[in-house]
């Protein structure tokens, strides 16, 4: 019985040593140095720079009750934003500055005798959907384009733009042309 005990103890010792030996990793050789490669620097990506926003071209319209005067260029590059400054006389403070597109072939003479027309009966050469206005002293922005999208969503090929003062009679100040159109 004692022999059996020693035999079992010996086998158990061998087993334990074998398990412990298997759990210990064998020494590994020194790692071989790898050639160093500088990390590649990514090429700078050009971020789109914001395009400069063109400032609006300032123009002025004055009105004294009978004379509506436009002070600014009469030929405007396509896509130019005009900043209309409307300066009516004190007595004309309730008047309007109107800007709108007209059909190709329209001339200032079509507006009416002596440049006076009616707000209530706009002619068929006026693109009503392109009308913008300012009431009394003030300012407004208006983009001059050879093709103007109206408030109705329709694109109109524009022959020019009328700048007028209204009280409800309209007084033509100028007909603006689109350069290159």
PDB file of N, CA, C and O in Angstrom, residues 58-109:
ATOM      1  N   UNK A  58     -24.273  99.908 -54.569  1.00  0.00           N
ATOM      2  CA  UNK A  58     -25.209 100.894 -54.061  1.00  0.00           C
ATOM      3  C   UNK A  58     -25.659 101.873 -55.136  1.00  0.00           C
ATOM      4  O   UNK A  58     -24.836 102.428 -55.863  1.00  0.00           O
ATOM      5  N   UNK A  59     -26.959 102.048 -55.248  1.00  0.00           N
ATOM      6  CA  UNK A  59     -27.551 103.036 -56.155  1.00  0.00           C
ATOM      7  C   UNK A  59     -28.598 103.798 -55.351  1.00  0.00           C
ATOM      8  O   UNK A  59     -29.065 103.334 -54.314  1.00  0.00           O
ATOM      9  N   UNK A  60     -28.964 104.971 -55.842  1.00  0.00           N
ATOM     10  CA  UNK A  60     -29.919 105.816 -55.130  1.00  0.00           C
ATOM     11  C   UNK A  60     -31.037 106.239 -56.055  1.00  0.00           C
ATOM     12  O   UNK A  60     -30.815 106.494 -57.241  1.00  0.00           O
ATOM     13  N   UNK A  61     -32.233 106.314 -55.506  1.00  0.00           N
ATOM     14  CA  UNK A  61     -33.387 106.836 -56.236  1.00  0.00           C
ATOM     15  C   UNK A  61     -33.998 107.933 -55.371  1.00  0.00           C
ATOM     16  O   UNK A  61     -34.254 107.726 -54.186  1.00  0.00           O
ATOM     17  N   UNK A  62     -34.206 109.105 -55.987  1.00  0.00           N
ATOM     18  CA  UNK A  62     -34.854 110.213 -55.286  1.00  0.00           C
ATOM     19  C   UNK A  62     -36.188 110.496 -55.958  1.00  0.00           C
ATOM     20  O   UNK A  62     -36.383 110.179 -57.134  1.00  0.00           O
ATOM     21  N   UNK A  63     -37.089 111.092 -55.207  1.00  0.00           N
ATOM     22  CA  UNK A  63     -38.414 111.401 -55.755  1.00  0.00           C
ATOM     23  C   UNK A  63     -38.971 112.640 -55.065  1.00  0.00           C
ATOM     24  O   UNK A  63     -38.990 112.727 -53.832  1.00  0.00           O
ATOM     25  N   UNK A  64     -39.425 113.629 -55.883  1.00  0.00           N
ATOM     26  CA  UNK A  64     -39.989 114.854 -55.324  1.00  0.00           C
ATOM     27  C   UNK A  64     -41.481 115.014 -55.613  1.00  0.00           C
ATOM     28  O   UNK A  64     -42.053 116.064 -55.388  1.00  0.00           O
ATOM     29  N   UNK A  65     -42.088 113.993 -56.135  1.00  0.00           N
ATOM     30  CA  UNK A  65     -43.507 114.056 -56.462  1.00  0.00           C
ATOM     31  C   UNK A  65     -43.768 114.019 -57.959  1.00  0.00           C
ATOM     32  O   UNK A  65     -44.807 113.556 -58.400  1.00  0.00           O
ATOM     33  N   UNK A  66     -42.800 114.502 -58.741  1.00  0.00           N
ATOM     34  CA  UNK A  66     -42.933 114.445 -60.206  1.00  0.00           C
ATOM     35  C   UNK A  66     -41.661 113.951 -60.873  1.00  0.00           C
ATOM     36  O   UNK A  66     -41.726 113.380 -61.950  1.00  0.00           O
ATOM     37  N   UNK A  67     -40.538 114.169 -60.253  1.00  0.00           N
ATOM     38  CA  UNK A  67     -39.263 113.708 -60.827  1.00  0.00           C
ATOM     39  C   UNK A  67     -38.723 112.543 -60.011  1.00  0.00           C
ATOM     40  O   UNK A  67     -38.413 112.689 -58.819  1.00  0.00           O
ATOM     41  N   UNK A  68     -38.617 111.411 -60.681  1.00  0.00           N
ATOM     42  CA  UNK A  68     -38.046 110.207 -60.081  1.00  0.00           C
ATOM     43  C   UNK A  68     -36.671 110.047 -60.724  1.00  0.00           C
ATOM     44  O   UNK A  68     -36.570 109.893 -61.945  1.00  0.00           O
ATOM     45  N   UNK A  69     -35.629 110.137 -59.924  1.00  0.00           N
ATOM     46  CA  UNK A  69     -34.259 110.126 -60.454  1.00  0.00           C
ATOM     47  C   UNK A  69     -33.472 108.942 -59.926  1.00  0.00           C
ATOM     48  O   UNK A  69     -33.426 108.712 -58.709  1.00  0.00           O
ATOM     49  N   UNK A  70     -32.843 108.246 -60.851  1.00  0.00           N
ATOM     50  CA  UNK A  70     -31.988 107.092 -60.537  1.00  0.00           C
ATOM     51  C   UNK A  70     -30.543 107.554 -60.651  1.00  0.00           C
ATOM     52  O   UNK A  70     -30.154 108.139 -61.659  1.00  0.00           O
ATOM     53  N   UNK A  71     -29.745 107.289 -59.621  1.00  0.00           N
ATOM     54  CA  UNK A  71     -28.332 107.651 -59.627  1.00  0.00           C
ATOM     55  C   UNK A  71     -27.535 106.360 -59.518  1.00  0.00           C
ATOM     56  O   UNK A  71     -27.469 105.738 -58.450  1.00  0.00           O
ATOM     57  N   UNK A  72     -26.964 105.954 -60.648  1.00  0.00           N
ATOM     58  CA  UNK A  72     -26.195 104.717 -60.705  1.00  0.00           C
ATOM     59  C   UNK A  72     -25.977 104.335 -62.153  1.00  0.00           C
ATOM     60  O   UNK A  72     -26.433 105.030 -63.068  1.00  0.00           O
ATOM     61  N   UNK A  73     -25.278 103.227 -62.390  1.00  0.00           N
ATOM     62  CA  UNK A  73     -25.019 102.797 -63.772  1.00  0.00           C
ATOM     63  C   UNK A  73     -26.296 102.295 -64.436  1.00  0.00           C
ATOM     64  O   UNK A  73     -27.187 101.760 -63.768  1.00  0.00           O
ATOM     65  N   UNK A  74     -26.383 102.464 -65.749  1.00  0.00           N
ATOM     66  CA  UNK A  74     -27.577 101.995 -66.469  1.00  0.00           C
ATOM     67  C   UNK A  74     -27.362 100.629 -67.110  1.00  0.00           C
ATOM     68  O   UNK A  74     -28.315  99.967 -67.481  1.00  0.00           O
ATOM     69  N   UNK A  75     -26.110 100.203 -67.233  1.00  0.00           N
ATOM     70  CA  UNK A  75     -25.802  98.862 -67.749  1.00  0.00           C
ATOM     71  C   UNK A  75     -25.178  98.094 -66.587  1.00  0.00           C
ATOM     72  O   UNK A  75     -24.148  98.486 -66.045  1.00  0.00           O
ATOM     73  N   UNK A  76     -25.827  97.000 -66.242  1.00  0.00           N
ATOM     74  CA  UNK A  76     -25.460  96.244 -65.042  1.00  0.00           C
ATOM     75  C   UNK A  76     -25.012  94.839 -65.453  1.00  0.00           C
ATOM     76  O   UNK A  76     -25.714  94.161 -66.208  1.00  0.00           O
ATOM     77  N   UNK A  77     -23.839  94.378 -64.955  1.00  0.00           N
ATOM     78  CA  UNK A  77     -23.420  93.002 -65.245  1.00  0.00           C
ATOM     79  C   UNK A  77     -24.431  91.980 -64.713  1.00  0.00           C
ATOM     80  O   UNK A  77     -25.018  92.172 -63.636  1.00  0.00           O
ATOM     81  N   UNK A  78     -24.646  90.918 -65.471  1.00  0.00           N
ATOM     82  CA  UNK A  78     -25.578  89.854 -65.106  1.00  0.00           C
ATOM     83  C   UNK A  78     -25.218  89.306 -63.723  1.00  0.00           C
ATOM     84  O   UNK A  78     -24.067  89.000 -63.446  1.00  0.00           O
ATOM     85  N   UNK A  79     -26.203  89.194 -62.866  1.00  0.00           N
ATOM     86  CA  UNK A  79     -26.006  88.626 -61.530  1.00  0.00           C
ATOM     87  C   UNK A  79     -25.625  89.648 -60.468  1.00  0.00           C
ATOM     88  O   UNK A  79     -25.403  89.272 -59.316  1.00  0.00           O
ATOM     89  N   UNK A  80     -25.548  90.910 -60.820  1.00  0.00           N
ATOM     90  CA  UNK A  80     -25.171  91.939 -59.848  1.00  0.00           C
ATOM     91  C   UNK A  80     -26.328  92.226 -58.891  1.00  0.00           C
ATOM     92  O   UNK A  80     -27.470  92.377 -59.307  1.00  0.00           O
ATOM     93  N   UNK A  81     -25.993  92.312 -57.625  1.00  0.00           N
ATOM     94  CA  UNK A  81     -26.975  92.683 -56.621  1.00  0.00           C
ATOM     95  C   UNK A  81     -26.887  94.197 -56.439  1.00  0.00           C
ATOM     96  O   UNK A  81     -25.811  94.733 -56.170  1.00  0.00           O
ATOM     97  N   UNK A  82     -28.012  94.861 -56.619  1.00  0.00           N
ATOM     98  CA  UNK A  82     -28.071  96.298 -56.400  1.00  0.00           C
ATOM     99  C   UNK A  82     -28.715  96.556 -55.047  1.00  0.00           C
ATOM    100  O   UNK A  82     -29.698  95.909 -54.678  1.00  0.00           O
ATOM    101  N   UNK A  83     -28.144  97.493 -54.340  1.00  0.00           N
ATOM    102  CA  UNK A  83     -28.751  97.943 -53.084  1.00  0.00           C
ATOM    103  C   UNK A  83     -29.366  99.301 -53.385  1.00  0.00           C
ATOM    104  O   UNK A  83     -28.678 100.306 -53.487  1.00  0.00           O
ATOM    105  N   UNK A  84     -30.674  99.301 -53.554  1.00  0.00           N
ATOM    106  CA  UNK A  84     -31.410 100.526 -53.854  1.00  0.00           C
ATOM    107  C   UNK A  84     -31.656 101.288 -52.558  1.00  0.00           C
ATOM    108  O   UNK A  84     -32.238 100.737 -51.622  1.00  0.00           O
ATOM    109  N   UNK A  85     -31.225 102.521 -52.537  1.00  0.00           N
ATOM    110  CA  UNK A  85     -31.533 103.416 -51.426  1.00  0.00           C
ATOM    111  C   UNK A  85     -32.583 104.389 -51.940  1.00  0.00           C
ATOM    112  O   UNK A  85     -32.331 105.126 -52.892  1.00  0.00           O
ATOM    113  N   UNK A  86     -33.762 104.370 -51.349  1.00  0.00           N
ATOM    114  CA  UNK A  86     -34.853 105.222 -51.799  1.00  0.00           C
ATOM    115  C   UNK A  86     -34.977 106.426 -50.870  1.00  0.00           C
ATOM    116  O   UNK A  86     -35.130 106.277 -49.654  1.00  0.00           O
ATOM    117  N   UNK A  87     -34.890 107.615 -51.463  1.00  0.00           N
ATOM    118  CA  UNK A  87     -34.914 108.852 -50.697  1.00  0.00           C
ATOM    119  C   UNK A  87     -35.957 109.797 -51.291  1.00  0.00           C
ATOM    120  O   UNK A  87     -35.630 110.684 -52.069  1.00  0.00           O
ATOM    121  N   UNK A  88     -37.226 109.617 -50.929  1.00  0.00           N
ATOM    122  CA  UNK A  88     -38.244 110.551 -51.408  1.00  0.00           C
ATOM    123  C   UNK A  88     -38.237 111.817 -50.538  1.00  0.00           C
ATOM    124  O   UNK A  88     -37.780 111.792 -49.393  1.00  0.00           O
ATOM    125  N   UNK A  89     -38.722 112.913 -51.105  1.00  0.00           N
ATOM    126  CA  UNK A  89     -38.894 114.131 -50.311  1.00  0.00           C
ATOM    127  C   UNK A  89     -39.846 113.852 -49.158  1.00  0.00           C
ATOM    128  O   UNK A  89     -40.631 112.892 -49.196  1.00  0.00           O
ATOM    129  N   UNK A  90     -39.797 114.704 -48.158  1.00  0.00           N
ATOM    130  CA  UNK A  90     -40.661 114.534 -46.987  1.00  0.00           C
ATOM    131  C   UNK A  90     -42.128 114.364 -47.367  1.00  0.00           C
ATOM    132  O   UNK A  90     -42.810 113.512 -46.834  1.00  0.00           O
ATOM    133  N   UNK A  91     -42.616 115.196 -48.306  1.00  0.00           N
ATOM    134  CA  UNK A  91     -44.033 115.116 -48.682  1.00  0.00           C
ATOM    135  C   UNK A  91     -44.355 113.825 -49.430  1.00  0.00           C
ATOM    136  O   UNK A  91     -45.507 113.444 -49.536  1.00  0.00           O
ATOM    137  N   UNK A  92     -43.340 113.175 -49.975  1.00  0.00           N
ATOM    138  CA  UNK A  92     -43.556 111.959 -50.767  1.00  0.00           C
ATOM    139  C   UNK A  92     -43.215 110.700 -49.972  1.00  0.00           C
ATOM    140  O   UNK A  92     -43.004 109.643 -50.538  1.00  0.00           O
ATOM    141  N   UNK A  93     -43.170 110.805 -48.677  1.00  0.00           N
ATOM    142  CA  UNK A  93     -42.789 109.668 -47.829  1.00  0.00           C
ATOM    143  C   UNK A  93     -43.663 108.445 -48.004  1.00  0.00           C
ATOM    144  O   UNK A  93     -43.239 107.337 -47.753  1.00  0.00           O
ATOM    145  N   UNK A  94     -44.896 108.627 -48.460  1.00  0.00           N
ATOM    146  CA  UNK A  94     -45.808 107.491 -48.629  1.00  0.00           C
ATOM    147  C   UNK A  94     -45.672 106.850 -50.012  1.00  0.00           C
ATOM    148  O   UNK A  94     -46.396 105.933 -50.352  1.00  0.00           O
ATOM    149  N   UNK A  95     -44.733 107.321 -50.802  1.00  0.00           N
ATOM    150  CA  UNK A  95     -44.561 106.770 -52.155  1.00  0.00           C
ATOM    151  C   UNK A  95     -43.768 105.466 -52.103  1.00  0.00           C
ATOM    152  O   UNK A  95     -43.256 105.070 -51.063  1.00  0.00           O
ATOM    153  N   UNK A  96     -43.701 104.833 -53.262  1.00  0.00           N
ATOM    154  CA  UNK A  96     -42.998 103.552 -53.398  1.00  0.00           C
ATOM    155  C   UNK A  96     -41.876 103.672 -54.415  1.00  0.00           C
ATOM    156  O   UNK A  96     -41.983 104.413 -55.391  1.00  0.00           O
ATOM    157  N   UNK A  97     -40.837 102.878 -54.210  1.00  0.00           N
ATOM    158  CA  UNK A  97     -39.818 102.630 -55.234  1.00  0.00           C
ATOM    159  C   UNK A  97     -40.146 101.249 -55.773  1.00  0.00           C
ATOM    160  O   UNK A  97     -40.269 100.281 -55.001  1.00  0.00           O
ATOM    161  N   UNK A  98     -40.330 101.130 -57.093  1.00  0.00           N
ATOM    162  CA  UNK A  98     -40.647  99.853 -57.732  1.00  0.00           C
ATOM    163  C   UNK A  98     -39.534  99.470 -58.696  1.00  0.00           C
ATOM    164  O   UNK A  98     -39.059 100.314 -59.460  1.00  0.00           O
ATOM    165  N   UNK A  99     -39.148  98.204 -58.673  1.00  0.00           N
ATOM    166  CA  UNK A  99     -38.175  97.660 -59.622  1.00  0.00           C
ATOM    167  C   UNK A  99     -38.766  96.366 -60.149  1.00  0.00           C
ATOM    168  O   UNK A  99     -39.279  95.543 -59.379  1.00  0.00           O
ATOM    169  N   UNK A 100     -38.712  96.182 -61.485  1.00  0.00           N
ATOM    170  CA  UNK A 100     -39.294  94.980 -62.079  1.00  0.00           C
ATOM    171  C   UNK A 100     -38.681  94.727 -63.449  1.00  0.00           C
ATOM    172  O   UNK A 100     -38.164  95.623 -64.106  1.00  0.00           O
ATOM    173  N   UNK A 101     -38.742  93.465 -63.866  1.00  0.00           N
ATOM    174  CA  UNK A 101     -38.251  93.066 -65.179  1.00  0.00           C
ATOM    175  C   UNK A 101     -39.273  93.358 -66.265  1.00  0.00           C
ATOM    176  O   UNK A 101     -40.484  93.336 -66.020  1.00  0.00           O
ATOM    177  N   UNK A 102     -38.752  93.645 -67.481  1.00  0.00           N
ATOM    178  CA  UNK A 102     -39.629  93.886 -68.634  1.00  0.00           C
ATOM    179  C   UNK A 102     -39.220  92.950 -69.762  1.00  0.00           C
ATOM    180  O   UNK A 102     -38.100  92.447 -69.818  1.00  0.00           O
ATOM    181  N   UNK A 103     -40.153  92.740 -70.669  1.00  0.00           N
ATOM    182  CA  UNK A 103     -39.905  91.839 -71.813  1.00  0.00           C
ATOM    183  C   UNK A 103     -38.811  92.404 -72.719  1.00  0.00           C
ATOM    184  O   UNK A 103     -38.650  93.625 -72.810  1.00  0.00           O
ATOM    185  N   UNK A 104     -38.083  91.519 -73.418  1.00  0.00           N
ATOM    186  CA  UNK A 104     -37.110  91.988 -74.401  1.00  0.00           C
ATOM    187  C   UNK A 104     -37.803  92.873 -75.439  1.00  0.00           C
ATOM    188  O   UNK A 104     -38.938  92.616 -75.834  1.00  0.00           O
ATOM    189  N   UNK A 105     -37.123  93.915 -75.853  1.00  0.00           N
ATOM    190  CA  UNK A 105     -37.664  94.842 -76.846  1.00  0.00           C
ATOM    191  C   UNK A 105     -38.387  96.033 -76.238  1.00  0.00           C
ATOM    192  O   UNK A 105     -38.739  96.976 -76.940  1.00  0.00           O
ATOM    193  N   UNK A 106     -38.607  96.009 -74.926  1.00  0.00           N
ATOM    194  CA  UNK A 106     -39.273  97.129 -74.258  1.00  0.00           C
ATOM    195  C   UNK A 106     -38.302  98.303 -74.172  1.00  0.00           C
ATOM    196  O   UNK A 106     -37.122  98.122 -73.888  1.00  0.00           O
ATOM    197  N   UNK A 107     -38.802  99.498 -74.416  1.00  0.00           N
ATOM    198  CA  UNK A 107     -37.987 100.712 -74.331  1.00  0.00           C
ATOM    199  C   UNK A 107     -38.605 101.653 -73.296  1.00  0.00           C
ATOM    200  O   UNK A 107     -39.781 101.496 -72.929  1.00  0.00           O
ATOM    201  N   UNK A 108     -37.860 102.642 -72.845  1.00  0.00           N
ATOM    202  CA  UNK A 108     -38.434 103.615 -71.909  1.00  0.00           C
ATOM    203  C   UNK A 108     -39.653 104.332 -72.500  1.00  0.00           C
ATOM    204  O   UNK A 108     -40.572 104.701 -71.761  1.00  0.00           O
ATOM    205  N   UNK A 109     -39.681 104.482 -73.810  1.00  0.00           N
ATOM    206  CA  UNK A 109     -40.816 105.148 -74.451  1.00  0.00           C
ATOM    207  C   UNK A 109     -42.113 104.346 -74.303  1.00  0.00           C
ATOM    208  O   UNK A 109     -43.205 104.900 -74.361  1.00  0.00           O
TER     209      UNK A 109
END
